[in-house]
mmCIF file of C-alpha atoms in Angstrom:
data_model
loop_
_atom_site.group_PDB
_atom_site.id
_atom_site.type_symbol
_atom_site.label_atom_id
_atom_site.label_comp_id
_atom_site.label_asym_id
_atom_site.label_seq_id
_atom_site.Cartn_x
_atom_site.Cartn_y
_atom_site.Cartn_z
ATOM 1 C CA UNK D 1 0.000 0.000 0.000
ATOM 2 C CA UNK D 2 0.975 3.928 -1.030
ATOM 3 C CA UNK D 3 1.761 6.250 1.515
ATOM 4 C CA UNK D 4 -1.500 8.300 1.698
ATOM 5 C CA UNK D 5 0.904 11.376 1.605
ATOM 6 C CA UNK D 6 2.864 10.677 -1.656
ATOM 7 C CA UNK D 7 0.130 9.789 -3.268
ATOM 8 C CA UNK D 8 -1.518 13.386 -2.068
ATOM 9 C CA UNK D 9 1.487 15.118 -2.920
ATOM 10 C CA UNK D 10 1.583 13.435 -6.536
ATOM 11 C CA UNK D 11 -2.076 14.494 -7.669
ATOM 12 C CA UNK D 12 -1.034 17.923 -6.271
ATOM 13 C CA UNK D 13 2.224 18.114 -9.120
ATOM 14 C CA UNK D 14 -0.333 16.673 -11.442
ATOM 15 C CA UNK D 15 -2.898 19.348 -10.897
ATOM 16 C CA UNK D 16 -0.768 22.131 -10.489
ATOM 17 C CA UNK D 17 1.112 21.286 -13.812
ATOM 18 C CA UNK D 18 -2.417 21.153 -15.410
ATOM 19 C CA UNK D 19 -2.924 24.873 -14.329
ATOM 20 C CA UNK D 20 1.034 26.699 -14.674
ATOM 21 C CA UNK D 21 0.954 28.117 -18.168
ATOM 22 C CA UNK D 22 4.525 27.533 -20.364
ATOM 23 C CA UNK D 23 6.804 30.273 -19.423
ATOM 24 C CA UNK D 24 8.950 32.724 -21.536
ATOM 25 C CA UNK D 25 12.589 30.523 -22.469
ATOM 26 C CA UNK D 26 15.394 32.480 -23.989
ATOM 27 C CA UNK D 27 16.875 30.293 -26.917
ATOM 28 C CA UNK D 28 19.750 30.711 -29.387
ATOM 29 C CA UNK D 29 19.453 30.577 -33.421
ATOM 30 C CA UNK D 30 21.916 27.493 -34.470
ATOM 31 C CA UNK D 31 21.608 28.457 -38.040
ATOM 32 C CA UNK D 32 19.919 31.101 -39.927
ATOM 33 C CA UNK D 33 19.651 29.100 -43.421
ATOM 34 C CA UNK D 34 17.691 27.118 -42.627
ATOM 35 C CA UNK D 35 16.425 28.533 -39.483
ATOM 36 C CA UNK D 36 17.559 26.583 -36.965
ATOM 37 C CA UNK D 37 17.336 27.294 -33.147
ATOM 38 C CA UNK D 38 17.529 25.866 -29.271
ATOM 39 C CA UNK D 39 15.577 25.843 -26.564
ATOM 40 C CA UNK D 40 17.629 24.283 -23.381
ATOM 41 C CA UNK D 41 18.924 21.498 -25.165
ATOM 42 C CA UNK D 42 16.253 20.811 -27.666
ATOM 43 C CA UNK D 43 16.646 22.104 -31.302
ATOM 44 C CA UNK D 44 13.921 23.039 -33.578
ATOM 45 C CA UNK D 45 12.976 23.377 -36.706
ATOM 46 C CA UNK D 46 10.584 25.154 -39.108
ATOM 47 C CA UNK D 47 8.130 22.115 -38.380
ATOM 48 C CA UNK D 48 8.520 22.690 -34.842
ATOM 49 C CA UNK D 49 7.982 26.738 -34.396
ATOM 50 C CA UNK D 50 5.750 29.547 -35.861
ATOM 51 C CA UNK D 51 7.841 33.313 -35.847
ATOM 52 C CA UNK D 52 6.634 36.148 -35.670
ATOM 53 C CA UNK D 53 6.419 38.168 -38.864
ATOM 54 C CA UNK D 54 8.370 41.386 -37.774
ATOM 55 C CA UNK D 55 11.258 38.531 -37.462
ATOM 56 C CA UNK D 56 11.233 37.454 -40.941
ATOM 57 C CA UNK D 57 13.852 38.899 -43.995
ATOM 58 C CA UNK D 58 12.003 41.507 -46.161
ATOM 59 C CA UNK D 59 9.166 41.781 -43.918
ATOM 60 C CA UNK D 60 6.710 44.419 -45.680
ATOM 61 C CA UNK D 61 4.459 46.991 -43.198
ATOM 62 C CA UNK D 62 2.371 49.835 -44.840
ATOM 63 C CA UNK D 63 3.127 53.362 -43.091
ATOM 64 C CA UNK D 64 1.626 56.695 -43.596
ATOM 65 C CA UNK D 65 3.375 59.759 -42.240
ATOM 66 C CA UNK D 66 1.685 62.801 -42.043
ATOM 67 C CA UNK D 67 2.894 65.989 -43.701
ATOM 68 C CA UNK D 68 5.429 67.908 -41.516
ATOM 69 C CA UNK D 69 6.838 71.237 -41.938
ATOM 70 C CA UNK D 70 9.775 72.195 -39.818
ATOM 71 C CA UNK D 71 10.309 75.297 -37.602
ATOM 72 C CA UNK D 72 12.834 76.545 -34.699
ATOM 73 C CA UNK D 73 16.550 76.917 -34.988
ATOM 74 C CA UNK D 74 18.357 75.133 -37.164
ATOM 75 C CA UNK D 75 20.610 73.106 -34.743
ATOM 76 C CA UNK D 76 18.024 71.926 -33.164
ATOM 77 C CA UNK D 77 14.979 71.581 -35.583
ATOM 78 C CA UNK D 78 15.627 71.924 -39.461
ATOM 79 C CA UNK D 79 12.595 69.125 -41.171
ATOM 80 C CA UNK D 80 11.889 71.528 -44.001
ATOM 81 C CA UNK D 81 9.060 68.826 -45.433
ATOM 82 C CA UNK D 82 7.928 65.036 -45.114
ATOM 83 C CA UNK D 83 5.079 63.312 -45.882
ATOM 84 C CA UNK D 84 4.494 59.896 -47.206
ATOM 85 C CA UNK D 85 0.982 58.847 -48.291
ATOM 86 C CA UNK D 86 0.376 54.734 -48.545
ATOM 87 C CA UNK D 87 4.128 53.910 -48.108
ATOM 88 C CA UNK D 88 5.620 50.668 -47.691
ATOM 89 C CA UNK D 89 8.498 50.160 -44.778
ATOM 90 C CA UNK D 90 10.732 46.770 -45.321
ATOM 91 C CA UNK D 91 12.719 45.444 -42.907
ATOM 92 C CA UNK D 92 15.698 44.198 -44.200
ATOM 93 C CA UNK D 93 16.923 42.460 -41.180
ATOM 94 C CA UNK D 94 16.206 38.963 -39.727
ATOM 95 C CA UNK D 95 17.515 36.339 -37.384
ATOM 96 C CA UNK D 96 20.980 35.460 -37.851
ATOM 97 C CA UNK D 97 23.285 32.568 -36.099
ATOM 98 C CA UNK D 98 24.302 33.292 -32.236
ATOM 99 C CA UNK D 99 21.304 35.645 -31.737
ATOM 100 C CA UNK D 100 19.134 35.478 -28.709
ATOM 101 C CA UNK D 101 15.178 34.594 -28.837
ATOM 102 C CA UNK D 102 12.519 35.141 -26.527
ATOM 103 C CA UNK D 103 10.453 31.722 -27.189
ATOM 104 C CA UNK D 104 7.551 30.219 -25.461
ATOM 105 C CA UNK D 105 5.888 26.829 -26.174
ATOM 106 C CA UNK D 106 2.266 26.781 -26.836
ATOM 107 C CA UNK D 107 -0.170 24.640 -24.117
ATOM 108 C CA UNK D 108 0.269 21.383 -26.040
ATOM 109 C CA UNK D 109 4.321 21.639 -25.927
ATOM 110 C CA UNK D 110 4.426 20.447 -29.804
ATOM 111 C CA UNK D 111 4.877 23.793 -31.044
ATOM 112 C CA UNK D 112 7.048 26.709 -29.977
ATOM 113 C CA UNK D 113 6.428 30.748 -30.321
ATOM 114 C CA UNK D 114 9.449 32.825 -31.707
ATOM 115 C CA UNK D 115 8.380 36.130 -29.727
ATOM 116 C CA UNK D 116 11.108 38.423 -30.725
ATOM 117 C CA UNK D 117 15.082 38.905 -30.592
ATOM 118 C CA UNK D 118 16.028 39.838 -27.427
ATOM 119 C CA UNK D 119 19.947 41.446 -26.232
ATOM 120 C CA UNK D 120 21.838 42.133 -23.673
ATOM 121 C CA UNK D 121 22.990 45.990 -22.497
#
């Protein structure tokens, strides 16, 4: 016969695992072509993780700036006139090998969340 304690104190770490939402891991990209990267010591691939899109090469975004007319002294304010109507920002930059992620694994555990890049000051 159990110990009526262990067995207590095993539904308990069932439970509360049930209930603790995944947490926030930092990883490291292995390889940028293909996009490789680790978690602890588990390595994943495309299959294994969805990115979000501010993280991917090229990545388009549509911006509108309003027209902006500058004033004050020249050293310290000299925009003579911007505007941009409907334009198109791409982000040239992506993940490259050795950078730092901020990745968390959905409920299931079978899929991970590339949240951003994160650094160090």
């Amino acid at each position: 016969m159990q110990d009526p304690f262990v067995e207590l104190v095993n539904l308990m770490k069932v439970k509360g695992a049930a209930y603790n939402p995944p947490s926030i891991q930092i990883g490291k990209v292995l390889s940028d072509k293909p996009l490789v990267v680790e978690v602890g010591k588990l390595q994943l691939t495309k299959d294994n993780f969805i990115i979000a899109e501010h993280l991917i090469k090229n990545y388009k975004r549509k911006i509108n700036i309003p027209l902006c007319i500058g004033e004050g002294k020249a050293e310290k304010y000299s925009i003579s006139e911007i505007g941009i109507k409907d334009g198109e920002i791409i982000f040239k930059n992506s993940l490259e090998k050795n950078d730092k992620i901020a990745i968390i694994p959905t409920e299931d555990r079978q899929t991970y969340i590339i949240l951003a890049k994160v650094v160090s000051l």
